[in-house]
Every structure is written in C-alpha cells, then in structure tokens.
CSV table of C-alpha atoms in Angstrom, one decimal:
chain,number,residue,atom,x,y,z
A,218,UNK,CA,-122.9,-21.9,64.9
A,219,UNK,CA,-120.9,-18.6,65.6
A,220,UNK,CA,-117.6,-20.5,66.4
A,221,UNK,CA,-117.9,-22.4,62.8
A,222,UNK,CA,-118.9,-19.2,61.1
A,223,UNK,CA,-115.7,-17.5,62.4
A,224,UNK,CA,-113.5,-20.8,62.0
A,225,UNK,CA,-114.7,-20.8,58.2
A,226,UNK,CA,-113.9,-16.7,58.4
A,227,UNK,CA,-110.6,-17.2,59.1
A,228,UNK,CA,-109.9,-19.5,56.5
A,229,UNK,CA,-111.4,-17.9,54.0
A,230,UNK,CA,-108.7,-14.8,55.3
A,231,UNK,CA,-106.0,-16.5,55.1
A,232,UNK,CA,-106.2,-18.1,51.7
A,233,UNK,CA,-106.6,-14.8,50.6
A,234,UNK,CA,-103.6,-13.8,51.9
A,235,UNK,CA,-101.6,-16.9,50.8
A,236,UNK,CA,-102.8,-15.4,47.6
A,237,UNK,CA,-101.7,-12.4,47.9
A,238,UNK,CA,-98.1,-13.7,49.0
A,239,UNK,CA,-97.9,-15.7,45.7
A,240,UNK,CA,-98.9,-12.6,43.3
A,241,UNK,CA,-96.3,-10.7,45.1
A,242,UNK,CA,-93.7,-13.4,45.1
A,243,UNK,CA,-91.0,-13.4,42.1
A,244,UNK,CA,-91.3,-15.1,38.9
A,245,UNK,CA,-89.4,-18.6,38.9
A,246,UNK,CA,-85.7,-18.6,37.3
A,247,UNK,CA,-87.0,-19.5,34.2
A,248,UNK,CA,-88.8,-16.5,33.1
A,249,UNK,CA,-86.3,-13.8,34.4
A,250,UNK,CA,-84.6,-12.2,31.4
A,251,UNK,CA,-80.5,-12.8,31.5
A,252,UNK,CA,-79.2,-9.1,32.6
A,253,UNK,CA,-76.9,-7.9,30.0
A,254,UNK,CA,-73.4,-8.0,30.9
A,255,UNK,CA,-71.5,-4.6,31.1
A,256,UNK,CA,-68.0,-4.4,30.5
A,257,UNK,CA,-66.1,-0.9,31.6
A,258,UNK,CA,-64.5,-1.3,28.2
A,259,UNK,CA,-64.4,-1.6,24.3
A,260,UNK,CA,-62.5,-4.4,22.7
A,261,UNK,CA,-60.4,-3.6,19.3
A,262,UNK,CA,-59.9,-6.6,17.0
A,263,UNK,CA,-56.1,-5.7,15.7
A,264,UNK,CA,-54.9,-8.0,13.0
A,265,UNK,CA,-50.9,-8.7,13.4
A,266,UNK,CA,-48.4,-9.7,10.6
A,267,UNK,CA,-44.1,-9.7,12.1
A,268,UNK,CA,-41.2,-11.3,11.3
A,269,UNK,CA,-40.2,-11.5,15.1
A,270,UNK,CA,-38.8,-14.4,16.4
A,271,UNK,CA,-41.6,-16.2,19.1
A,272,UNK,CA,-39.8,-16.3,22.2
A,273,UNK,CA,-41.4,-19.8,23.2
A,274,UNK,CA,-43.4,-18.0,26.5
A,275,UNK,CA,-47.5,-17.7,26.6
A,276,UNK,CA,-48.6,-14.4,27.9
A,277,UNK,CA,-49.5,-12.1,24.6
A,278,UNK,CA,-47.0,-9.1,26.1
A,279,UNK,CA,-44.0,-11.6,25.6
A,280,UNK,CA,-44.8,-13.9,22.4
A,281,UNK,CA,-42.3,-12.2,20.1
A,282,UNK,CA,-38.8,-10.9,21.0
A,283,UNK,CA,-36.4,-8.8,19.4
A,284,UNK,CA,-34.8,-11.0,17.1
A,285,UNK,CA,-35.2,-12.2,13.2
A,286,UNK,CA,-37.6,-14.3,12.4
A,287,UNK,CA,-40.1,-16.0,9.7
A,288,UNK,CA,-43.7,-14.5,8.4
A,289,UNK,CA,-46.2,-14.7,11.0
A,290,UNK,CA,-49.7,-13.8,11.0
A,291,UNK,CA,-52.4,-13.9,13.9
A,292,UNK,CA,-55.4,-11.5,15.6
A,293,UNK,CA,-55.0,-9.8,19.1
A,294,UNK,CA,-57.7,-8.4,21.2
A,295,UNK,CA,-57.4,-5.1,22.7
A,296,UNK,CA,-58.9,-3.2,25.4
A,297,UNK,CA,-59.1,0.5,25.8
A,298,UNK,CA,-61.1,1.1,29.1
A,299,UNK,CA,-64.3,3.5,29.6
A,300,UNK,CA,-61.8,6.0,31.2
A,301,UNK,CA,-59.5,6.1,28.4
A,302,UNK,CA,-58.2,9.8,27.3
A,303,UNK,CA,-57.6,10.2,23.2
A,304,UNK,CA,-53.9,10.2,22.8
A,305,UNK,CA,-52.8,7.9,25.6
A,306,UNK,CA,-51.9,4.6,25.9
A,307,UNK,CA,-53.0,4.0,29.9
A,308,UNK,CA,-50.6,1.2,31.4
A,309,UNK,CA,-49.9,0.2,35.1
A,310,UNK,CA,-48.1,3.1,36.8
A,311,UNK,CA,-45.8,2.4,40.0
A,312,UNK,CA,-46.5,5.7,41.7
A,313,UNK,CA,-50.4,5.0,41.4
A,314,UNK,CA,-49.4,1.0,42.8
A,315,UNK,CA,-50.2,-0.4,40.0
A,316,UNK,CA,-48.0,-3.9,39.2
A,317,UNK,CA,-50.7,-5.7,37.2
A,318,UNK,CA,-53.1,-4.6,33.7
A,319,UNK,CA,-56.6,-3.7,34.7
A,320,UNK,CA,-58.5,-3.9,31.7
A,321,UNK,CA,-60.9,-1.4,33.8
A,322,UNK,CA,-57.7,1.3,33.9
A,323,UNK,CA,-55.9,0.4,31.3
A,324,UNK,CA,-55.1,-0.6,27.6
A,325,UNK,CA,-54.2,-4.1,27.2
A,326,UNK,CA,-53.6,-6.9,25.0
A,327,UNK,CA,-56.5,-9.8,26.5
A,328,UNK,CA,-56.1,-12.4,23.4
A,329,UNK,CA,-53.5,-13.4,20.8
A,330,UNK,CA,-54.4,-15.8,18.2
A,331,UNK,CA,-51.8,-17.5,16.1
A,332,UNK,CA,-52.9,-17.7,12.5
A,333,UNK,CA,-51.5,-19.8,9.2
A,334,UNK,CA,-51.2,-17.8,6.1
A,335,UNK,CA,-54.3,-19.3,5.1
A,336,UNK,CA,-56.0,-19.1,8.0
A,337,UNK,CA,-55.7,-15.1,8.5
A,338,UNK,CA,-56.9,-14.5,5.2
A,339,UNK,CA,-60.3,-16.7,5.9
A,340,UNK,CA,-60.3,-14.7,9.7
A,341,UNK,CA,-59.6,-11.1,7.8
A,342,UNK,CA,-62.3,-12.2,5.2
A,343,UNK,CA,-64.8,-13.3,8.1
A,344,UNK,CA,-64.2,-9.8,10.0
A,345,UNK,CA,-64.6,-7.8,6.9
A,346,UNK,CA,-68.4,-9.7,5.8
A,347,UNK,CA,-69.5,-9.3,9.9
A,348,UNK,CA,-68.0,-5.2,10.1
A,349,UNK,CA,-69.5,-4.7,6.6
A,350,UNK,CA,-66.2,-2.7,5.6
A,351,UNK,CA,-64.1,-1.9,2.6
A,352,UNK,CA,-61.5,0.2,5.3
A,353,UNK,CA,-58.5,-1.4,6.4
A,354,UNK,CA,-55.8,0.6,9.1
A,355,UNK,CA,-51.8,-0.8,8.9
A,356,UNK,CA,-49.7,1.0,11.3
A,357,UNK,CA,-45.8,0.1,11.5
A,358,UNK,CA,-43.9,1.5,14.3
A,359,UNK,CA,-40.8,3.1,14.4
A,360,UNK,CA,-37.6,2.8,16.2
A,361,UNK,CA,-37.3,1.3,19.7
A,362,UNK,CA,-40.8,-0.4,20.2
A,363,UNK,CA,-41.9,-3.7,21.3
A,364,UNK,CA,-44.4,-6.2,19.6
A,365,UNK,CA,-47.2,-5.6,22.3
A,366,UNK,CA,-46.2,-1.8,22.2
A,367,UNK,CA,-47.3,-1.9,18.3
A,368,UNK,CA,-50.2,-3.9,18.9
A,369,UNK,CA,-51.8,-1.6,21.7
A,370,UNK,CA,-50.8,1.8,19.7
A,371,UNK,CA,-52.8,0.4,17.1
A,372,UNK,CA,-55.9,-0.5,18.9
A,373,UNK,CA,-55.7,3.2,20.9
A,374,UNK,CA,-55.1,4.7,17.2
A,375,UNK,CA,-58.3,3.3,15.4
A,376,UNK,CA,-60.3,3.7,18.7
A,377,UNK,CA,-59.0,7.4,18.8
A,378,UNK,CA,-59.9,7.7,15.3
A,379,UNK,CA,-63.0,6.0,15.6
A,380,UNK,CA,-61.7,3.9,12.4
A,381,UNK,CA,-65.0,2.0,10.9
A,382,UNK,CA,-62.7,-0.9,9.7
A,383,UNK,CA,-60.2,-3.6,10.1
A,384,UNK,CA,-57.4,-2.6,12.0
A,385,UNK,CA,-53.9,-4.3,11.3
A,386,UNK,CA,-50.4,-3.7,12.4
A,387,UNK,CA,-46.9,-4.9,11.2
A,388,UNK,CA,-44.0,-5.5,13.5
A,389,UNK,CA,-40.7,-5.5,12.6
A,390,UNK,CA,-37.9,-6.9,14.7
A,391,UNK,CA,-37.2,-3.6,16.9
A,392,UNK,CA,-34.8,-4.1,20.4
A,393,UNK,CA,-37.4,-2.0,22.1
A,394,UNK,CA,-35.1,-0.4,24.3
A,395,UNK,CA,-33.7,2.9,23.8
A,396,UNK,CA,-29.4,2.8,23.2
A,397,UNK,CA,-27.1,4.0,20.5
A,398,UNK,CA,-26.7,0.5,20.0
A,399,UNK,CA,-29.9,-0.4,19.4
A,400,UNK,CA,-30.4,2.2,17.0
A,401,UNK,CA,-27.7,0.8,14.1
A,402,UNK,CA,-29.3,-2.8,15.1
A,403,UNK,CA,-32.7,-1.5,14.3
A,404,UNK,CA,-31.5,0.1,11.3
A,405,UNK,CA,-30.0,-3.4,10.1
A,406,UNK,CA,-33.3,-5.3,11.4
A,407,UNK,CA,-35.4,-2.6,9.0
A,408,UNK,CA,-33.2,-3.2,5.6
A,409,UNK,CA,-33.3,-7.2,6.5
A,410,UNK,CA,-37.3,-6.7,6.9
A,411,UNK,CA,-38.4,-5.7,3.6
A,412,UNK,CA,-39.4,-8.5,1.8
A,413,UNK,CA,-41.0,-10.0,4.6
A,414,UNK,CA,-43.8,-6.5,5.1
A,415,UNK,CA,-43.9,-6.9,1.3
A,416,UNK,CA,-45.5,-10.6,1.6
A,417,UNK,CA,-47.6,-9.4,4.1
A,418,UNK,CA,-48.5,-6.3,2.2
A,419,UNK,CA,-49.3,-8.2,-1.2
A,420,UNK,CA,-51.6,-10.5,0.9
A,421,UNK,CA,-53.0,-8.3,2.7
A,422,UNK,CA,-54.2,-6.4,-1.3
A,423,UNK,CA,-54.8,-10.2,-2.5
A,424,UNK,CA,-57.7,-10.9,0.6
A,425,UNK,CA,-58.6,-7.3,0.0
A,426,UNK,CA,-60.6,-7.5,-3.2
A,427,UNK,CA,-60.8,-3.9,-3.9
A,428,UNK,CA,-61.0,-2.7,-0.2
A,429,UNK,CA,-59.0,0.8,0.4
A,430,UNK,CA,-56.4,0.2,2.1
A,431,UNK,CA,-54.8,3.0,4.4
A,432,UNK,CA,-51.0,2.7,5.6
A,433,UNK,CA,-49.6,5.1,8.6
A,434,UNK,CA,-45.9,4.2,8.7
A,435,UNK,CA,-44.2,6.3,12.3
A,436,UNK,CA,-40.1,7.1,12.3
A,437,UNK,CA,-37.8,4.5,10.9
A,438,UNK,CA,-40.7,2.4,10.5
A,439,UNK,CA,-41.2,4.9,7.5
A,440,UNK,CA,-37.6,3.6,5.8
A,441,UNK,CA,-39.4,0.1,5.8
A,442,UNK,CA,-42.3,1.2,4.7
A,443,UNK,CA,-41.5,3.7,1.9
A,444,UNK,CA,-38.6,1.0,0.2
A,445,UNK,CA,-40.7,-1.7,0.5
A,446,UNK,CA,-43.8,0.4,-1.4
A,447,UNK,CA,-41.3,1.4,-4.0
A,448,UNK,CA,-40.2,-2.7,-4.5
A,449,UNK,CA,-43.8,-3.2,-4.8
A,450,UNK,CA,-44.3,-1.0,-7.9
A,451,UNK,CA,-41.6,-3.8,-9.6
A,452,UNK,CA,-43.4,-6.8,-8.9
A,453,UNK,CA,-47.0,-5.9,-8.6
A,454,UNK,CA,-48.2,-2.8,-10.0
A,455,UNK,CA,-51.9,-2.8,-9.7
A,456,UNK,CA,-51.3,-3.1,-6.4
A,457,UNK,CA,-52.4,0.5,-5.5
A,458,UNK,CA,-53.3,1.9,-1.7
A,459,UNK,CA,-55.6,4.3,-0.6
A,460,UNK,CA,-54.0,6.7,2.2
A,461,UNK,CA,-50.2,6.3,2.4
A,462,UNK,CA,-49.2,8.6,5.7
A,463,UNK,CA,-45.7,9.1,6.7
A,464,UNK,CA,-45.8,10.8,10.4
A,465,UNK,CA,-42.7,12.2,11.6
A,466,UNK,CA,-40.4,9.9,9.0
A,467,UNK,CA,-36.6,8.9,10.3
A,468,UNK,CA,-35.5,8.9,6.8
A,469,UNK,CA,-32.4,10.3,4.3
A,470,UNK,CA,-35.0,13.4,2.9
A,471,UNK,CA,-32.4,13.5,-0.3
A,472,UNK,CA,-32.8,9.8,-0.7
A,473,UNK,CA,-36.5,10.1,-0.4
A,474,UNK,CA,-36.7,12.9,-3.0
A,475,UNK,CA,-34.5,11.6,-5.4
A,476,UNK,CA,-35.1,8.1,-5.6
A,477,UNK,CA,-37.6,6.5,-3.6
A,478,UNK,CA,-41.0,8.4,-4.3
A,479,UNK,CA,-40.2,8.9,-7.9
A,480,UNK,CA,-40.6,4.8,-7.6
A,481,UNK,CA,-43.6,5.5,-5.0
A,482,UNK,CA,-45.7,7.6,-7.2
A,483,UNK,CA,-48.6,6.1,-8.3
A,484,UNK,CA,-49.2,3.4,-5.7
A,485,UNK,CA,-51.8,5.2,-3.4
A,486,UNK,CA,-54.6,7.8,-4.1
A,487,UNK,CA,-52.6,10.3,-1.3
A,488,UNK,CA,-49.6,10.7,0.2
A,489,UNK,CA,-49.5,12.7,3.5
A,490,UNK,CA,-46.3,14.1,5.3
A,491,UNK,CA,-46.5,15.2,9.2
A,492,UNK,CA,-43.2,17.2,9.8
A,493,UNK,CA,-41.9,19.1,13.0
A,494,UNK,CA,-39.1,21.5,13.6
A,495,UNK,CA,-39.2,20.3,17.5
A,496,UNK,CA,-38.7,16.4,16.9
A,497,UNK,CA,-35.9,16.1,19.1
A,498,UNK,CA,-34.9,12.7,18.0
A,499,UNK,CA,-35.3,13.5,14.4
A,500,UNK,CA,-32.4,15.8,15.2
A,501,UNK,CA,-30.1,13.8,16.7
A,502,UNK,CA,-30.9,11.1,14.1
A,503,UNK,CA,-29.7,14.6,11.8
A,504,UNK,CA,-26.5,14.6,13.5
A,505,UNK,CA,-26.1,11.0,13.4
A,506,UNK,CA,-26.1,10.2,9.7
A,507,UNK,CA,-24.9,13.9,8.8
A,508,UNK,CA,-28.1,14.6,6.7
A,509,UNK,CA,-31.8,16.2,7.0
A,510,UNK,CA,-34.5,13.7,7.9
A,511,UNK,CA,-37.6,13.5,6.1
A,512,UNK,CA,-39.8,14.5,9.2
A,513,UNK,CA,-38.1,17.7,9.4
A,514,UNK,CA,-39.5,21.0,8.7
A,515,UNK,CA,-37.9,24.7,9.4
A,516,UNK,CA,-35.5,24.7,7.2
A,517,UNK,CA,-35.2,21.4,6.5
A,518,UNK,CA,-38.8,21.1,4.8
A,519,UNK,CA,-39.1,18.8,2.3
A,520,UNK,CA,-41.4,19.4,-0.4
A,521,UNK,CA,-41.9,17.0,-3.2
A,522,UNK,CA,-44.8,17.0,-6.2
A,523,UNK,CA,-47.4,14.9,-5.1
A,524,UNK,CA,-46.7,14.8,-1.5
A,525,UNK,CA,-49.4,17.0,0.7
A,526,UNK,CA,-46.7,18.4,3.2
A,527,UNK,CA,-47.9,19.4,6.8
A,528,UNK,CA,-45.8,20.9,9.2
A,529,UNK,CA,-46.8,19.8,12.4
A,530,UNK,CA,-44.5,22.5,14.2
A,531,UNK,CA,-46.2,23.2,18.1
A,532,UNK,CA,-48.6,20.4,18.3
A,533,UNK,CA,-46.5,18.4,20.5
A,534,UNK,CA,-45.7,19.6,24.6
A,535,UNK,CA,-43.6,16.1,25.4
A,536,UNK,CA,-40.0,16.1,25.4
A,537,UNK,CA,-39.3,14.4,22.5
A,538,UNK,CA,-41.5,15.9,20.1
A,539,UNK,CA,-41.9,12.7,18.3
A,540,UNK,CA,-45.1,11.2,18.7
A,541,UNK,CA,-47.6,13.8,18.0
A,542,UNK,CA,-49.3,11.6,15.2
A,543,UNK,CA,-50.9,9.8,17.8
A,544,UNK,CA,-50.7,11.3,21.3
A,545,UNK,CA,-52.1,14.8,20.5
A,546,UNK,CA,-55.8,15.8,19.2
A,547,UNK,CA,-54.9,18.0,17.1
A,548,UNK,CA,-53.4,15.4,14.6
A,549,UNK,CA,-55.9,12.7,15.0
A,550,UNK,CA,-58.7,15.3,14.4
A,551,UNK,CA,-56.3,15.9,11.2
A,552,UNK,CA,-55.9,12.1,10.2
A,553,UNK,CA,-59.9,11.4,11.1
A,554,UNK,CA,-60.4,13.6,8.5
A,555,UNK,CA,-58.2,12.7,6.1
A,556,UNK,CA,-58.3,9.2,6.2
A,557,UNK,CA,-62.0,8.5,7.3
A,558,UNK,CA,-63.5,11.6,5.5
A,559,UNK,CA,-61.6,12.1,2.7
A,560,UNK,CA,-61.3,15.5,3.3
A,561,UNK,CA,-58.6,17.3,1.1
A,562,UNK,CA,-55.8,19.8,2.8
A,563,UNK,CA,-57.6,22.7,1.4
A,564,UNK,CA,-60.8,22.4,3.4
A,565,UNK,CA,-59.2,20.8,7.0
A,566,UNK,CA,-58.0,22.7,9.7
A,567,UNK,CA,-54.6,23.7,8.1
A,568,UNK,CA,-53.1,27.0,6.9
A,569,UNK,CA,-51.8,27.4,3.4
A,570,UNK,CA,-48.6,28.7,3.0
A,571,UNK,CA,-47.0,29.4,-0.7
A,572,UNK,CA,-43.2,29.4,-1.6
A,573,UNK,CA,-40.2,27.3,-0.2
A,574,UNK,CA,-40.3,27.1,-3.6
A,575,UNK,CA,-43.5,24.9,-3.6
A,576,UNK,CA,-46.8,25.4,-1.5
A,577,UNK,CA,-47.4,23.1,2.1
A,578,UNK,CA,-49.7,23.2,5.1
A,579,UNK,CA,-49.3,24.2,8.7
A,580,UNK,CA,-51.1,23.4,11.7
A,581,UNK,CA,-53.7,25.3,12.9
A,582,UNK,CA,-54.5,26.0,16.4
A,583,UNK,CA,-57.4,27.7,18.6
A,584,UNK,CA,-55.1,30.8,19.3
A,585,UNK,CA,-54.4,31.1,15.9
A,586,UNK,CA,-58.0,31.6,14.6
C-alpha cells in the first residue's frame, strides 16, 4: 500500500516537472518575431546622368572612363557609414591597411543601375511619390575627378546636408588625374559637353512637374554649368530653377559678368557665389589664362546685380583651398540653410560688408562673434 502510494508520488512529481520544463522551454520557430536587421550605415539613392564613355568593365568604381561619350542615365547606391565625419569622404587608406571598401568604414558606391531615358524618368518619378518630395540636389564636379568620385561627393553632400530630396549628379568626361595636360583636355571635354548636361537638364525640369530644383556646380564644372544655363534661356525659357550655386567657380570673371549672367538672369529664384582669396588652384588657373577667376575674392571680387556674393576667405585649412563647399562645416551649415531653409544672406551666419562698389557677404566664424 505504501510502496504504490509513493510509486503514484513520484509520478505525480515528475509530470509536474515535465511541465514545468515545457513552460520554460522556447517558443517553436514559428512564433519568434524576425529580429530587425542593423546595418552600421545609411544608403543615399544618387541619381546619375554623364556623357562618359562605359568602359565595358562591371564594378560601379570603373563603369565610365575618361573619354566622350553618348547620354546616359542610371541610379547608384551609396553608403556613408555610422562613423562618418561631415565633410569627408572616408575611403580605404594604406597606412591604416586598408586595400578593400568597408561599407562599415567607408563611403562607397554598393549598386549601379543602368537606366533608358525612359526608364529614369519612371525610377525619378517612383522615388519622388515614395520620398514625398518636391526637392531635387544636382551637383557637377569640377576639374580632375572621376565618375565614382562625383557620385560619392554627392551622396556625402546631401547626407551632410541632410537634403530631404532626390539627389542627382552629372558627370562630365573629366581625366581624373591631376596634369597640365589634363587640364586643357578637360577644358575641351567641358565646351564639347554642353548640350549633352542641357538634355539632361531639360529632362530632368520635364519629369520635375513643378518640383524646385537646386543646382551646386564646383570649379570648371561651373564653366559647364553657367553656359549651358545661359543656352537654356534660348530654347526653353520657362524652364526656371530654384537654387543655382556656383562654389569656388574656375571661370573668365569678365566673361561671366559681361555676357554669361546677363543671359542667366532670370532662370533660378537665387544665385549664390562662394569665393576665396586662398584657393590656390584658382590662382594658378589665374596665371594660366592671364585673367581673374570667378571664385576669387581679395581683390579679385566679383560682384554682379543679382548675384548674392560670399567670400568664403579662412574657412578652408587644406592646401589647396579649393574644396571648402563641401569638406568644411562652416559652408554646409551655410548651404543647409540656404538651400533647405530658404534662409536669405541677411539673416545666416554672414557679415555684411558695403562698397567694392556694391554690397557682399563674408564668412563668419566663432572668434569673430
């Protein structure tokens, strides 16, 4: 009687404790929630138009060369990582042994989509319904820059900026090496490129429907930029853009004031000039043609009617002094403001100063205040 009254203990024990496993146990497969998947970076859609020739190889660093070519369209993707410090454009670094792109370290292009005509402006259109944006960002790079260079500088601009809209760049057929050479074979490639950035420019306003439309043009890319805005007051005139900005411009400054923006006038709501008395290569470019550059200030300033001049004179520690627009705070705080705010000169972070015989803006820093 004992013996089967503990036997019948027991069991009654251990099926309590087989139950006790089971409400401990984890849930089967099926009910576990999917854990969300954390990337150590943030992706940039950058829409591309360039009349670069395609070299014929696959990686997107190495698509386009440095030669003539048709009207091509497409979308890149590009990484900034988690890490990323505003201004820079991180890439693999020898001393650090680095001989690959880390999307975890660095900024890279990780897609590149080859679009028809047709089929960019039903992507742009797509991207513009899903973002819920009437902004759009074209940068055009200057002198001695590669297709992948542009399309990264973009991507770290608009992230920098924290740009709310479509981000686009245009390429031109820059060598991407630095040479005397090069130089007179980029100025040739940028006179020979005009009517293919004013396509793209007129479809970009076509698929735009009204959306304002923000250019930032950097060195020579500005002498492709300003002639081909200026052609565009000919053929379509109600084509008008929203922010032109011309940072530190390789151009004629005579040419520019006498005929080009005469012919500019008109086509966007604000036109901004970033100047520099310490752009080293705007000097030598002075020296080279035997005439003041437009991204000059000191005494080289150039002040037009219509044109909000800011000279930029300090912001920029590097050597060259030549790519402050997008490398220091200082001027993307400016730009932010300008271009995402719509916040006029008077009421940024800028000095007036009257004269020269017209009024401009400098630059103010912390140890000026």
């Amino acid at each position: 009687m004992i013996n089967a009254f503990h036997i019948l203990f027991c069991r009654c024990l251990a099926v309590i404790f087989l139950c006790m496993l089971a409400s401990c146990a984890a849930p089967p497969p099926t009910t576990m929630a999917p854990r969300p998947v954390v990337t150590p970076w943030t992706t940039v859609d950058v829409f591309y138009g360039t009349n670069r020739k395609a070299t014929g190889e696959v990686g997107p660093n190495h698509v386009f060369g440095t030669q003539l070519g048709d009207l091509r369209y497409g979308v890149c993707q590009v990484t900034i990582p988690a890490t990323h410090a505003p201004g820079e454009i991180e890439r693999p670094e020898w001393y650090k042994f680095e001989f690959s792109e880390d999307p975890v370290k660095h900024v890279t292009i990780r897609t590149l989509r080859h679009l028809s005509r047709d089929e960019f402006a039903a992507v742009f259109s797509v991207a513009r319904q899903e973002m819920n944006t009437e902004d759009i960002l074209i940068f055009i790079h200057g002198f001695s820059n590669t297709f992948d260079e542009s399309v990264r500088r973009t991507g770290q601009l608009c992230y920098d900026l924290g740009f709310p809209g479509i981000a686009m760049t245009y390429s031109w057929p820059s060598q991407g090496a630095f040479s005397v050479a090069n130089y007179y074979r980029d100025e040739d490639y940028v006179r020979q490129s005009i009517p293919y950035l004013k396509q793209f420019l007129l479809d970009v306003v076509r698929n735009a429907d009204g959306a304002r439309i923000n250019i930032i043009a950097h060195s020579m890319g500005n002498r492709l930029m300003t002639r081909t805005i200026a052609e565009i007051e000919k053929e379509a005139p109600q084509a008008v853009f929203n922010q032109i900005i011309l940072a530190a411009p390789d151009v004629d400054a005579k040419v520019f004031k006498e005929d080009i923006f005469p012919r500019m006038a008109g086509k966007a709501r604000h036109f901004t000039l970033y100047a520099s008395s310490e752009d080293k290569a705007l000097m030598a470019s002075r020296v080279l043609h035997d005439q003041s550059r437009l991204g000059e200030s000191g005494e080289f300033l150039t002040i037009v009617p219509g044109l909000d001049t800011i000279d930029s004179t300090g912001v920029d520690p590097s050597t060259l002094g030549h790519s402050y627009y997008s490398s220091t705070r200082t001027l993307l705080n400016d730009i932010h403001d300008l271009v995402i705010e719509s916040v006029p000169p008077e009421k940024r972070y800028l000095r007036h100063v009257p004269g020269r015989p017209a009024a401009y803006w400098q630059m103010v820093f912390d140890s000026d205040e």
